[in-house]
């Protein structure tokens, strides 16, 4: 789905992006609700970038990548952590492109995301290449999403990739899912 966002372009530099987990829903300019094999995912376009809300019977997860006033967590290159019963993995990359490369890449991404059944893209006023785009899917039990944040004035395209999966249950004997070893039960024989 492609939409025009009727707001000023507030996240005007890649360096202004911050990352946060667990934030409450922020005001959205456009949303897309998805059901992905038992998981409810809401893709949210904000005036300041994106938010993804994931809910499943095991719990919920909220990711925000945006200009967040007062945030002290800049956009990390990578994160791997536990969120409740979830394993959360995040990666970000900034591409530096020439104006012609940027225009081509922007057109490709907007076509890809707007044509995807689980995609949401929003173009900001002032430039057809100023956009935020998200696409989600469920694959091998995990929920994945990718996002792109375009800054044509600087020739920067920020791409993120997220994977959220349920932790494997701990084994009764031997190593647990977190790598710690649990003592094995000692078996004794009667006399």
XYZ file of N, CA, C and O in Angstrom:
764
model
N 0.847 -1.166 0.000
C 0.000 0.000 0.000
C 0.900 1.239 0.000
O 1.841 1.327 0.779
N 0.600 2.184 -0.867
C 1.354 3.425 -0.965
C 0.441 4.574 -0.592
O -0.700 4.640 -1.062
N 0.931 5.469 0.246
C 0.140 6.626 0.662
C 1.006 7.873 0.682
O 2.225 7.781 0.812
N 0.372 9.007 0.540
C 1.058 10.282 0.710
C 0.792 10.748 2.133
O -0.358 10.758 2.582
N 1.843 11.083 2.847
C 1.726 11.502 4.239
C 1.569 13.017 4.294
O 2.436 13.750 3.832
N 0.471 13.470 4.825
C 0.175 14.899 4.879
C 0.695 15.480 6.187
O -0.064 15.736 7.125
N 1.994 15.661 6.216
C 2.656 16.229 7.389
C 4.014 16.745 6.961
O 4.511 16.387 5.893
N 4.612 17.530 7.816
C 5.970 17.977 7.510
C 6.935 16.822 7.746
O 6.678 15.913 8.527
N 8.032 16.883 7.064
C 9.067 15.845 7.099
C 9.941 16.130 8.314
O 10.825 16.965 8.269
N 9.675 15.467 9.459
C 10.348 15.816 10.714
C 11.654 15.078 10.955
O 12.492 15.557 11.693
N 11.818 13.889 10.398
C 13.101 13.187 10.580
C 13.931 13.440 9.327
O 13.942 12.668 8.402
N 14.624 14.568 9.319
C 15.255 15.034 8.093
C 16.689 14.578 7.906
O 17.292 14.886 6.896
N 17.248 13.837 8.874
C 18.611 13.313 8.726
C 18.671 11.916 9.314
O 18.077 11.639 10.351
N 19.445 11.064 8.673
C 19.604 9.698 9.173
C 20.172 9.704 10.591
O 19.799 8.880 11.431
N 21.059 10.654 10.876
C 21.689 10.716 12.200
C 20.697 11.057 13.300
O 20.984 10.844 14.483
N 19.506 11.564 12.949
C 18.494 11.906 13.951
C 17.667 10.702 14.397
O 16.912 10.787 15.361
N 17.780 9.590 13.679
C 16.981 8.415 14.029
C 17.457 7.797 15.342
O 18.653 7.685 15.587
N 16.502 7.385 16.133
C 16.776 6.668 17.378
C 15.988 5.365 17.340
O 15.032 5.216 16.580
N 16.382 4.425 18.163
C 15.756 3.098 18.218
C 15.250 2.880 19.637
O 15.903 3.273 20.615
N 14.083 2.256 19.758
C 13.539 1.956 21.086
C 12.678 0.704 20.999
O 11.996 0.467 20.002
N 12.703 -0.070 22.063
C 11.820 -1.229 22.226
C 10.836 -0.926 23.351
O 11.185 -0.266 24.327
N 9.613 -1.437 23.195
C 8.650 -1.382 24.281
C 7.896 -0.076 24.436
O 7.203 0.103 25.438
N 7.989 0.821 23.487
C 7.244 2.079 23.594
C 5.771 1.846 23.309
O 5.400 0.988 22.506
N 4.935 2.643 23.956
C 3.501 2.612 23.667
C 3.281 3.113 22.243
O 4.119 3.824 21.686
N 2.132 2.772 21.653
C 1.847 3.258 20.301
C 1.901 4.785 20.241
O 1.351 5.468 21.100
N 2.582 5.278 19.223
C 2.681 6.708 18.980
C 1.648 7.098 17.923
O 1.183 6.236 17.166
N 1.284 8.371 17.842
C 0.327 8.782 16.808
C 0.842 8.413 15.416
O 1.983 8.706 15.076
N -0.006 7.761 14.650
C 0.389 7.275 13.319
C -0.336 8.054 12.234
O -1.492 8.440 12.391
N 0.379 8.251 11.119
C -0.211 8.889 9.942
C -0.862 7.860 9.030
O -1.770 8.172 8.273
N -0.371 6.626 9.077
C -0.937 5.521 8.292
C -0.583 4.222 8.998
O 0.483 4.119 9.619
N -1.483 3.243 8.925
C -1.236 1.939 9.535
C -1.678 0.838 8.572
O -2.521 1.050 7.702
N -1.092 -0.333 8.775
C -1.506 -1.530 8.051
C -1.534 -2.668 9.063
O -0.514 -2.980 9.685
N -2.725 -3.264 9.255
C -2.891 -4.387 10.173
C -2.777 -5.684 9.397
O -3.437 -5.860 8.365
N -1.942 -6.598 9.920
C -1.694 -7.878 9.260
C -1.912 -9.026 10.234
O -1.576 -8.913 11.420
N -2.433 -10.137 9.750
C -2.493 -11.393 10.491
C -1.526 -12.341 9.816
O -1.715 -12.700 8.651
N -0.467 -12.720 10.521
C 0.572 -13.582 9.949
C 0.656 -14.869 10.757
O 1.398 -14.961 11.729
N -0.143 -15.843 10.399
C -0.136 -17.167 11.052
C -0.200 -17.058 12.566
O 0.668 -17.553 13.275
N -1.232 -16.412 13.070
C -1.426 -16.319 14.512
C -0.789 -15.111 15.165
O -0.976 -14.882 16.344
N -0.052 -14.333 14.430
C 0.563 -13.112 14.970
C -0.125 -11.904 14.348
O -0.319 -11.853 13.132
N -0.499 -10.954 15.201
C -1.052 -9.697 14.701
C 0.086 -8.695 14.641
O 0.765 -8.451 15.644
N 0.312 -8.129 13.465
C 1.370 -7.144 13.255
C 0.720 -5.869 12.748
O -0.106 -5.910 11.831
N 1.083 -4.755 13.371
C 0.631 -3.468 12.861
C 1.846 -2.661 12.446
O 2.718 -2.359 13.255
N 1.899 -2.337 11.148
C 2.935 -1.469 10.616
C 2.412 -0.045 10.734
O 1.282 0.235 10.331
N 3.238 0.857 11.283
C 2.788 2.218 11.548
C 3.788 3.216 10.977
O 4.975 3.144 11.284
N 3.294 4.132 10.153
C 4.110 5.234 9.652
C 3.862 6.438 10.551
O 2.722 6.840 10.762
N 4.943 6.986 11.070
C 4.869 8.143 11.945
C 5.392 9.362 11.183
O 6.144 9.220 10.223
N 5.075 10.539 11.631
C 5.667 11.730 11.046
C 7.169 11.733 11.233
O 7.908 12.342 10.479
N 7.627 10.986 12.239
C 9.046 10.920 12.559
C 9.670 9.577 12.183
O 10.774 9.299 12.585
N 9.013 8.713 11.472
C 9.500 7.470 10.869
C 8.566 6.288 11.085
O 7.459 6.322 10.608
N 8.980 5.208 11.811
C 8.111 4.034 11.871
C 8.018 3.427 13.263
O 8.875 3.632 14.116
N 6.961 2.620 13.407
C 6.765 1.798 14.602
C 6.101 0.504 14.140
O 5.245 0.520 13.253
N 6.534 -0.623 14.717
C 5.912 -1.919 14.437
C 5.453 -2.498 15.770
O 6.221 -2.556 16.736
N 4.187 -2.905 15.808
C 3.612 -3.533 16.997
C 3.297 -4.984 16.648
O 2.622 -5.253 15.653
N 3.795 -5.904 17.457
C 3.590 -7.338 17.253
C 2.897 -7.896 18.481
O 3.340 -7.656 19.607
N 1.797 -8.618 18.259
C 1.090 -9.285 19.354
C 0.817 -10.716 18.962
O 0.404 -11.000 17.840
N 1.067 -11.603 19.918
C 0.793 -13.015 19.729
C 0.412 -13.550 21.094
O 0.591 -12.867 22.104
N -0.080 -14.761 21.173
C -0.526 -15.303 22.461
C 0.595 -15.315 23.505
O 0.342 -15.212 24.690
N 1.846 -15.392 23.072
C 2.976 -15.430 24.008
C 3.371 -14.062 24.536
O 4.219 -13.944 25.391
N 2.832 -13.003 23.931
C 3.183 -11.674 24.391
C 3.217 -10.679 23.260
O 2.679 -10.922 22.181
N 3.862 -9.551 23.528
C 3.905 -8.498 22.526
C 5.296 -7.891 22.457
O 6.114 -8.043 23.365
N 5.539 -7.202 21.357
C 6.814 -6.543 21.127
C 6.519 -5.267 20.339
O 5.697 -5.275 19.433
N 7.171 -4.182 20.714
C 6.998 -2.903 20.034
C 8.371 -2.364 19.667
O 9.235 -2.233 20.533
N 8.579 -2.068 18.382
C 9.834 -1.480 17.911
C 9.527 -0.107 17.330
O 8.602 0.046 16.539
N 10.331 0.885 17.717
C 10.190 2.231 17.169
C 11.541 2.687 16.648
O 12.542 2.603 17.360
N 11.573 3.126 15.406
C 12.745 3.766 14.820
C 12.248 5.113 14.320
O 11.446 5.171 13.386
N 12.682 6.169 14.991
C 12.137 7.489 14.695
C 12.972 8.566 15.371
O 13.866 8.264 16.159
N 12.644 9.811 15.071
C 13.189 10.943 15.823
C 12.396 10.999 17.120
O 11.220 11.322 17.105
N 13.026 10.614 18.202
C 12.343 10.533 19.489
C 12.883 11.605 20.422
O 14.026 11.498 20.876
N 12.113 12.637 20.692
C 12.595 13.688 21.591
C 13.041 13.099 22.928
O 12.356 12.267 23.511
N 14.218 13.484 23.361
C 14.742 13.022 24.634
C 15.334 11.633 24.616
O 15.775 11.131 25.640
N 15.362 10.963 23.459
C 15.917 9.613 23.400
C 17.438 9.684 23.422
O 18.050 10.497 22.755
N 18.016 8.802 24.201
C 19.480 8.737 24.279
C 20.028 7.498 23.578
O 21.193 7.195 23.690
N 19.177 6.766 22.877
C 19.615 5.556 22.187
C 19.629 5.806 20.684
O 18.584 5.766 20.031
N 20.802 6.111 20.123
C 20.863 6.319 18.674
C 20.599 5.007 17.949
O 20.560 3.936 18.550
N 20.431 5.108 16.656
C 20.165 3.921 15.847
C 21.377 2.999 15.892
O 22.453 3.360 15.429
N 21.237 1.803 16.479
C 22.384 0.883 16.550
C 22.570 0.133 15.234
O 21.636 -0.006 14.448
N 23.785 -0.352 15.014
C 24.041 -1.192 13.841
C 23.440 -2.577 14.033
O 23.049 -3.225 13.070
N 23.377 -3.047 15.276
C 22.795 -4.352 15.546
C 22.433 -4.513 17.008
O 23.079 -3.940 17.882
N 21.375 -5.300 17.242
C 20.907 -5.601 18.593
C 20.409 -7.042 18.583
O 19.737 -7.456 17.642
N 20.733 -7.774 19.621
C 20.156 -9.098 19.840
C 19.836 -9.182 21.322
O 20.724 -9.033 22.157
N 18.562 -9.370 21.645
C 18.179 -9.428 23.054
C 16.891 -10.208 23.237
O 16.183 -10.477 22.280
N 16.626 -10.519 24.486
C 15.387 -11.201 24.845
C 14.350 -10.165 25.236
O 14.644 -9.213 25.948
N 13.147 -10.377 24.764
C 12.004 -9.545 25.128
C 10.920 -10.514 25.561
O 10.248 -11.110 24.726
N 10.794 -10.732 26.871
C 9.847 -11.731 27.359
C 10.230 -13.105 26.847
O 11.356 -13.562 27.023
N 9.297 -13.760 26.152
C 9.568 -15.079 25.565
C 10.108 -14.982 24.149
O 10.175 -15.972 23.434
N 10.492 -13.784 23.715
C 10.941 -13.574 22.349
C 12.449 -13.407 22.263
O 13.074 -12.876 23.153
N 12.989 -13.827 21.135
C 14.360 -13.496 20.748
C 14.227 -12.407 19.702
O 13.575 -12.608 18.675
N 14.808 -11.261 19.965
C 14.681 -10.098 19.093
C 16.037 -9.791 18.476
O 17.037 -9.696 19.190
N 16.072 -9.657 17.152
C 17.305 -9.300 16.444
C 17.009 -8.131 15.513
O 16.019 -8.153 14.775
N 17.881 -7.125 15.564
C 17.712 -5.907 14.770
C 19.047 -5.549 14.145
O 20.095 -5.685 14.775
N 19.010 -5.095 12.895
C 20.218 -4.620 12.224
C 19.852 -3.397 11.393
O 18.752 -3.318 10.832
N 20.774 -2.441 11.317
C 20.565 -1.231 10.527
C 21.800 -0.953 9.686
O 22.925 -1.268 10.086
N 21.575 -0.362 8.529
C 22.655 -0.024 7.607
C 22.295 1.269 6.892
O 21.144 1.454 6.484
N 23.267 2.159 6.740
C 23.054 3.411 6.017
C 23.805 3.342 4.690
O 25.014 3.117 4.670
N 23.067 3.490 3.580
C 23.668 3.527 2.246
C 23.857 4.981 1.839
O 22.957 5.800 2.025
N 25.014 5.295 1.286
C 25.295 6.624 0.726
C 25.184 6.497 -0.790
O 25.896 5.689 -1.394
N 24.295 7.275 -1.411
C 24.026 7.141 -2.835
C 24.138 8.497 -3.544
O 23.844 9.537 -2.950
N 24.522 8.451 -4.812
C 24.515 9.669 -5.623
C 23.059 10.022 -5.921
O 22.162 9.155 -5.791
N 22.760 11.251 -6.351
C 21.365 11.601 -6.655
C 20.709 10.669 -7.672
O 19.550 10.282 -7.502
N 21.424 10.271 -8.716
C 20.807 9.374 -9.706
C 20.615 7.967 -9.135
O 19.584 7.330 -9.379
N 21.580 7.477 -8.373
C 21.423 6.168 -7.725
C 20.253 6.195 -6.749
O 19.478 5.247 -6.664
N 20.149 7.304 -6.013
C 19.084 7.439 -5.023
C 17.717 7.385 -5.696
O 16.817 6.681 -5.229
N 17.551 8.110 -6.797
C 16.266 8.138 -7.500
C 15.869 6.744 -7.984
O 14.720 6.321 -7.827
N 16.827 6.013 -8.532
C 16.545 4.661 -9.027
C 16.182 3.739 -7.868
O 15.195 2.994 -7.926
N 16.977 3.781 -6.810
C 16.734 2.910 -5.642
C 15.381 3.238 -4.999
O 14.638 2.340 -4.621
N 15.055 4.524 -4.876
C 13.768 4.934 -4.293
C 12.609 4.387 -5.115
O 11.645 3.839 -4.562
N 12.670 4.502 -6.427
C 11.604 3.987 -7.291
C 11.457 2.476 -7.140
O 10.346 1.952 -7.075
N 12.588 1.766 -7.096
C 12.549 0.303 -6.933
C 11.892 -0.085 -5.612
O 11.029 -0.964 -5.577
N 12.310 0.561 -4.536
C 11.776 0.216 -3.213
C 10.302 0.562 -3.084
O 9.517 -0.230 -2.544
N 9.908 1.733 -3.574
C 8.495 2.110 -3.500
C 7.630 1.156 -4.313
O 6.540 0.776 -3.877
N 8.099 0.717 -5.468
C 7.352 -0.251 -6.280
C 7.264 -1.600 -5.560
O 6.193 -2.225 -5.515
N 8.380 -2.043 -4.986
C 8.407 -3.321 -4.276
C 7.442 -3.315 -3.093
O 6.610 -4.214 -2.953
N 7.540 -2.307 -2.258
C 6.740 -2.274 -1.030
C 5.271 -2.001 -1.330
O 4.386 -2.647 -0.770
N 4.977 -1.061 -2.213
C 3.574 -0.742 -2.490
C 2.860 -1.900 -3.175
O 1.646 -2.046 -3.038
N 3.579 -2.747 -3.899
C 2.983 -3.907 -4.542
C 2.939 -5.150 -3.683
O 2.359 -6.157 -4.061
N 3.535 -5.115 -2.499
C 3.596 -6.284 -1.608
C 2.332 -6.340 -0.753
O 1.911 -5.324 -0.203
N 1.715 -7.518 -0.581
C 0.489 -7.591 0.222
C 0.702 -7.238 1.693
O -0.257 -6.920 2.396
N 1.938 -7.280 2.165
C 2.236 -6.940 3.564
C 3.142 -5.720 3.643
O 3.959 -5.607 4.555
N 2.996 -4.819 2.682
C 3.855 -3.643 2.625
C 3.096 -2.343 2.805
O 1.937 -2.218 2.394
N 3.755 -1.373 3.416
C 3.194 -0.038 3.624
C 4.299 0.977 3.361
O 5.385 0.883 3.937
N 4.024 1.925 2.471
C 4.998 2.972 2.156
C 4.289 4.315 2.182
O 3.154 4.436 1.724
N 4.983 5.309 2.711
C 4.448 6.654 2.758
C 5.463 7.637 2.212
O 6.625 7.616 2.616
N 5.004 8.475 1.289
C 5.856 9.498 0.693
C 5.532 10.824 1.373
O 4.367 11.185 1.544
N 6.591 11.544 1.763
C 6.422 12.833 2.428
C 6.337 13.937 1.382
O 6.932 13.840 0.313
N 5.622 15.019 1.688
C 5.514 16.120 0.739
C 6.868 16.796 0.520
O 7.721 16.787 1.393
N 7.053 17.328 -0.663
C 8.279 18.068 -0.961
C 9.255 17.316 -1.832
O 10.049 17.919 -2.536
N 9.240 15.974 -1.786
C 10.135 15.183 -2.619
C 9.522 13.808 -2.840
O 9.126 13.148 -1.878
N 9.459 13.338 -4.085
C 8.921 12.000 -4.326
C 9.839 10.897 -3.801
O 9.447 9.744 -3.739
N 11.056 11.271 -3.411
C 12.006 10.280 -2.903
C 12.186 10.350 -1.395
O 13.053 9.670 -0.851
N 11.400 11.190 -0.715
C 11.417 11.238 0.750
C 10.305 10.311 1.235
O 9.122 10.619 1.096
N 10.691 9.158 1.756
C 9.678 8.168 2.127
C 10.150 7.306 3.290
O 11.332 7.258 3.621
N 9.168 6.634 3.887
C 9.412 5.551 4.831
C 8.600 4.367 4.320
O 7.445 4.530 3.928
N 9.203 3.175 4.318
C 8.527 1.983 3.807
C 8.797 0.802 4.729
O 9.891 0.685 5.289
N 7.788 -0.053 4.879
C 7.887 -1.240 5.727
C 7.256 -2.429 5.019
O 6.250 -2.271 4.323
N 7.810 -3.595 5.245
C 7.211 -4.829 4.746
C 7.444 -5.913 5.803
O 8.500 -5.955 6.429
N 6.419 -6.757 6.036
C 6.516 -7.797 7.060
C 6.144 -9.145 6.472
O 5.423 -9.232 5.479
N 6.641 -10.211 7.118
C 6.290 -11.571 6.725
C 6.554 -12.509 7.898
O 7.277 -12.170 8.822
N 5.959 -13.671 7.815
C 6.246 -14.724 8.790
C 6.916 -15.849 8.032
O 6.440 -16.273 6.977
N 8.047 -16.310 8.575
C 8.819 -17.340 7.889
C 9.438 -18.253 8.938
O 10.093 -17.770 9.865
N 9.227 -19.536 8.807
C 9.775 -20.534 9.727
C 9.476 -20.189 11.186
O 10.336 -20.288 12.056
N 8.254 -19.749 11.450
C 7.829 -19.464 12.813
C 8.199 -18.089 13.323
O 7.657 -17.629 14.317
N 9.114 -17.401 12.684
C 9.541 -16.076 13.126
C 8.823 -14.997 12.317
O 8.442 -15.211 11.176
N 8.648 -13.836 12.936
C 8.097 -12.683 12.235
C 9.277 -11.789 11.857
O 10.144 -11.506 12.690
N 9.312 -11.398 10.601
C 10.394 -10.563 10.071
C 9.788 -9.279 9.532
O 8.698 -9.303 8.972
N 10.515 -8.179 9.652
C 10.146 -6.982 8.914
C 11.394 -6.231 8.496
O 12.437 -6.342 9.107
N 11.232 -5.523 7.392
C 12.299 -4.674 6.858
C 11.730 -3.285 6.695
O 10.543 -3.127 6.398
N 12.572 -2.282 6.887
C 12.137 -0.898 6.708
C 13.196 -0.128 5.948
O 14.373 -0.499 5.952
N 12.741 0.947 5.312
C 13.636 1.849 4.600
C 13.215 3.278 4.911
O 12.023 3.597 4.876
N 14.179 4.109 5.213
C 13.958 5.516 5.536
C 14.836 6.320 4.580
O 16.059 6.175 4.604
N 14.205 7.146 3.748
C 14.929 7.834 2.681
C 15.182 9.296 3.022
O 14.264 10.003 3.445
N 16.416 9.726 2.806
C 16.834 11.110 3.031
C 17.494 11.618 1.752
O 18.720 11.642 1.638
N 16.681 12.020 0.756
C 17.241 12.390 -0.545
C 18.159 13.605 -0.486
O 19.104 13.693 -1.268
N 17.908 14.521 0.426
C 18.737 15.724 0.507
C 20.179 15.396 0.866
O 21.095 16.136 0.507
N 20.417 14.273 1.563
C 21.762 13.844 1.948
C 22.233 12.621 1.169
O 23.341 12.132 1.398
N 21.360 12.073 0.326
C 21.715 10.875 -0.417
C 21.861 9.659 0.488
O 22.621 8.741 0.180
N 21.105 9.630 1.584
C 21.208 8.520 2.531
C 19.915 7.711 2.558
O 18.816 8.276 2.600
N 20.074 6.392 2.563
C 18.962 5.468 2.682
C 19.278 4.548 3.863
O 20.289 3.837 3.848
N 18.433 4.604 4.880
C 18.620 3.771 6.066
C 17.745 2.534 5.911
O 16.530 2.644 5.729
N 18.360 1.370 5.953
C 17.636 0.100 5.853
C 17.758 -0.624 7.182
O 18.838 -0.680 7.768
N 16.632 -1.159 7.678
C 16.664 -1.959 8.903
C 16.055 -3.324 8.619
O 15.240 -3.484 7.716
N 16.466 -4.282 9.431
C 15.951 -5.645 9.328
C 15.731 -6.159 10.749
O 16.624 -6.046 11.595
N 14.548 -6.721 10.997
C 14.200 -7.220 12.331
C 13.672 -8.634 12.211
O 12.942 -8.959 11.275
N 14.022 -9.448 13.209
C 13.509 -10.817 13.309
C 13.101 -11.036 14.755
O 13.874 -10.759 15.678
N 11.874 -11.507 14.963
C 11.375 -11.793 16.301
C 10.891 -13.233 16.295
O 10.066 -13.621 15.470
N 11.422 -14.034 17.230
C 11.105 -15.455 17.273
C 10.919 -15.875 18.720
O 11.484 -15.268 19.633
N 10.155 -16.928 18.931
C 9.961 -17.471 20.271
C 11.203 -18.228 20.682
O 11.786 -18.965 19.881
N 11.633 -18.018 21.929
C 12.791 -18.762 22.439
C 12.464 -20.234 22.492
O 11.348 -20.634 22.800
N 13.470 -21.042 22.243
C 13.301 -22.493 22.372
C 13.115 -22.827 23.845
O 13.747 -22.217 24.707
N 12.259 -23.774 24.160
C 12.072 -24.138 25.564
C 13.350 -24.734 26.141
O 14.116 -25.380 25.431
N 13.568 -24.505 27.428
C 14.753 -25.041 28.100
C 14.655 -26.563 28.152
O 13.584 -27.130 28.327
N 15.784 -27.210 27.980
C 15.819 -28.666 28.060
C 15.922 -29.085 29.515
O 16.590 -28.433 30.315
N 15.278 -30.172 29.855
C 15.321 -30.651 31.237
C 16.722 -31.106 31.613
O 17.162 -30.926 32.729
N 17.433 -31.700 30.678
C 18.781 -32.193 30.927
C 19.713 -31.595 29.882
O 19.436 -31.667 28.698
N 20.805 -31.035 30.319
C 21.767 -30.490 29.367
C 21.591 -29.000 29.190
O 21.024 -28.326 30.035
N 22.093 -28.490 28.070
C 22.095 -27.046 27.896
C 20.691 -26.492 27.684
O 19.848 -27.123 27.057
N 20.438 -25.315 28.225
C 19.165 -24.642 28.021
C 19.260 -23.807 26.758
O 20.312 -23.703 26.130
N 18.166 -23.181 26.412
C 18.132 -22.352 25.207
C 19.085 -21.173 25.303
O 19.553 -20.665 24.303
N 19.406 -20.718 26.525
C 20.321 -19.583 26.669
C 21.774 -20.020 26.821
O 22.648 -19.203 27.066
N 22.034 -21.342 26.668
C 23.406 -21.829 26.704
C 23.880 -22.243 28.085
O 24.958 -22.791 28.232
N 23.086 -21.952 29.119
C 23.476 -22.377 30.466
C 23.214 -23.872 30.597
O 22.295 -24.414 29.999
N 24.037 -24.529 31.408
C 23.833 -25.952 31.615
C 23.023 -26.166 32.875
O 23.257 -25.536 33.899
N 22.043 -27.034 32.781
C 21.211 -27.403 33.918
C 21.730 -28.745 34.432
O 22.078 -29.614 33.638
N 21.757 -28.902 35.720
C 22.225 -30.196 36.233
C 21.284 -31.316 35.822
O 20.072 -31.139 35.782
N 21.877 -32.435 35.509
C 21.067 -33.603 35.158
C 20.570 -34.250 36.446
O 21.235 -34.223 37.463
N 19.389 -34.814 36.353
C 18.837 -35.506 37.508
C 19.693 -36.743 37.798
O 20.094 -37.455 36.876
N 19.994 -36.960 39.061
C 20.772 -38.132 39.437
C 19.799 -39.278 39.677
O 18.855 -39.152 40.429
N 20.054 -40.375 38.989
C 19.196 -41.522 39.172
C 19.859 -42.509 40.104
O 21.041 -42.794 39.966
N 19.109 -42.984 41.074
C 19.634 -43.982 41.998
C 18.825 -45.249 41.861
O 17.653 -45.215 41.487
N 19.458 -46.338 42.144
C 18.768 -47.622 42.096
C 18.473 -48.076 43.508
O 19.290 -47.893 44.406
N 17.316 -48.648 43.668
C 16.938 -49.164 44.978
C 17.804 -50.368 45.354
O 18.352 -51.045 44.523
N 17.918 -50.690 46.695
C 18.772 -51.763 47.152
C 18.149 -53.093 46.972
O 17.056 -53.373 46.808
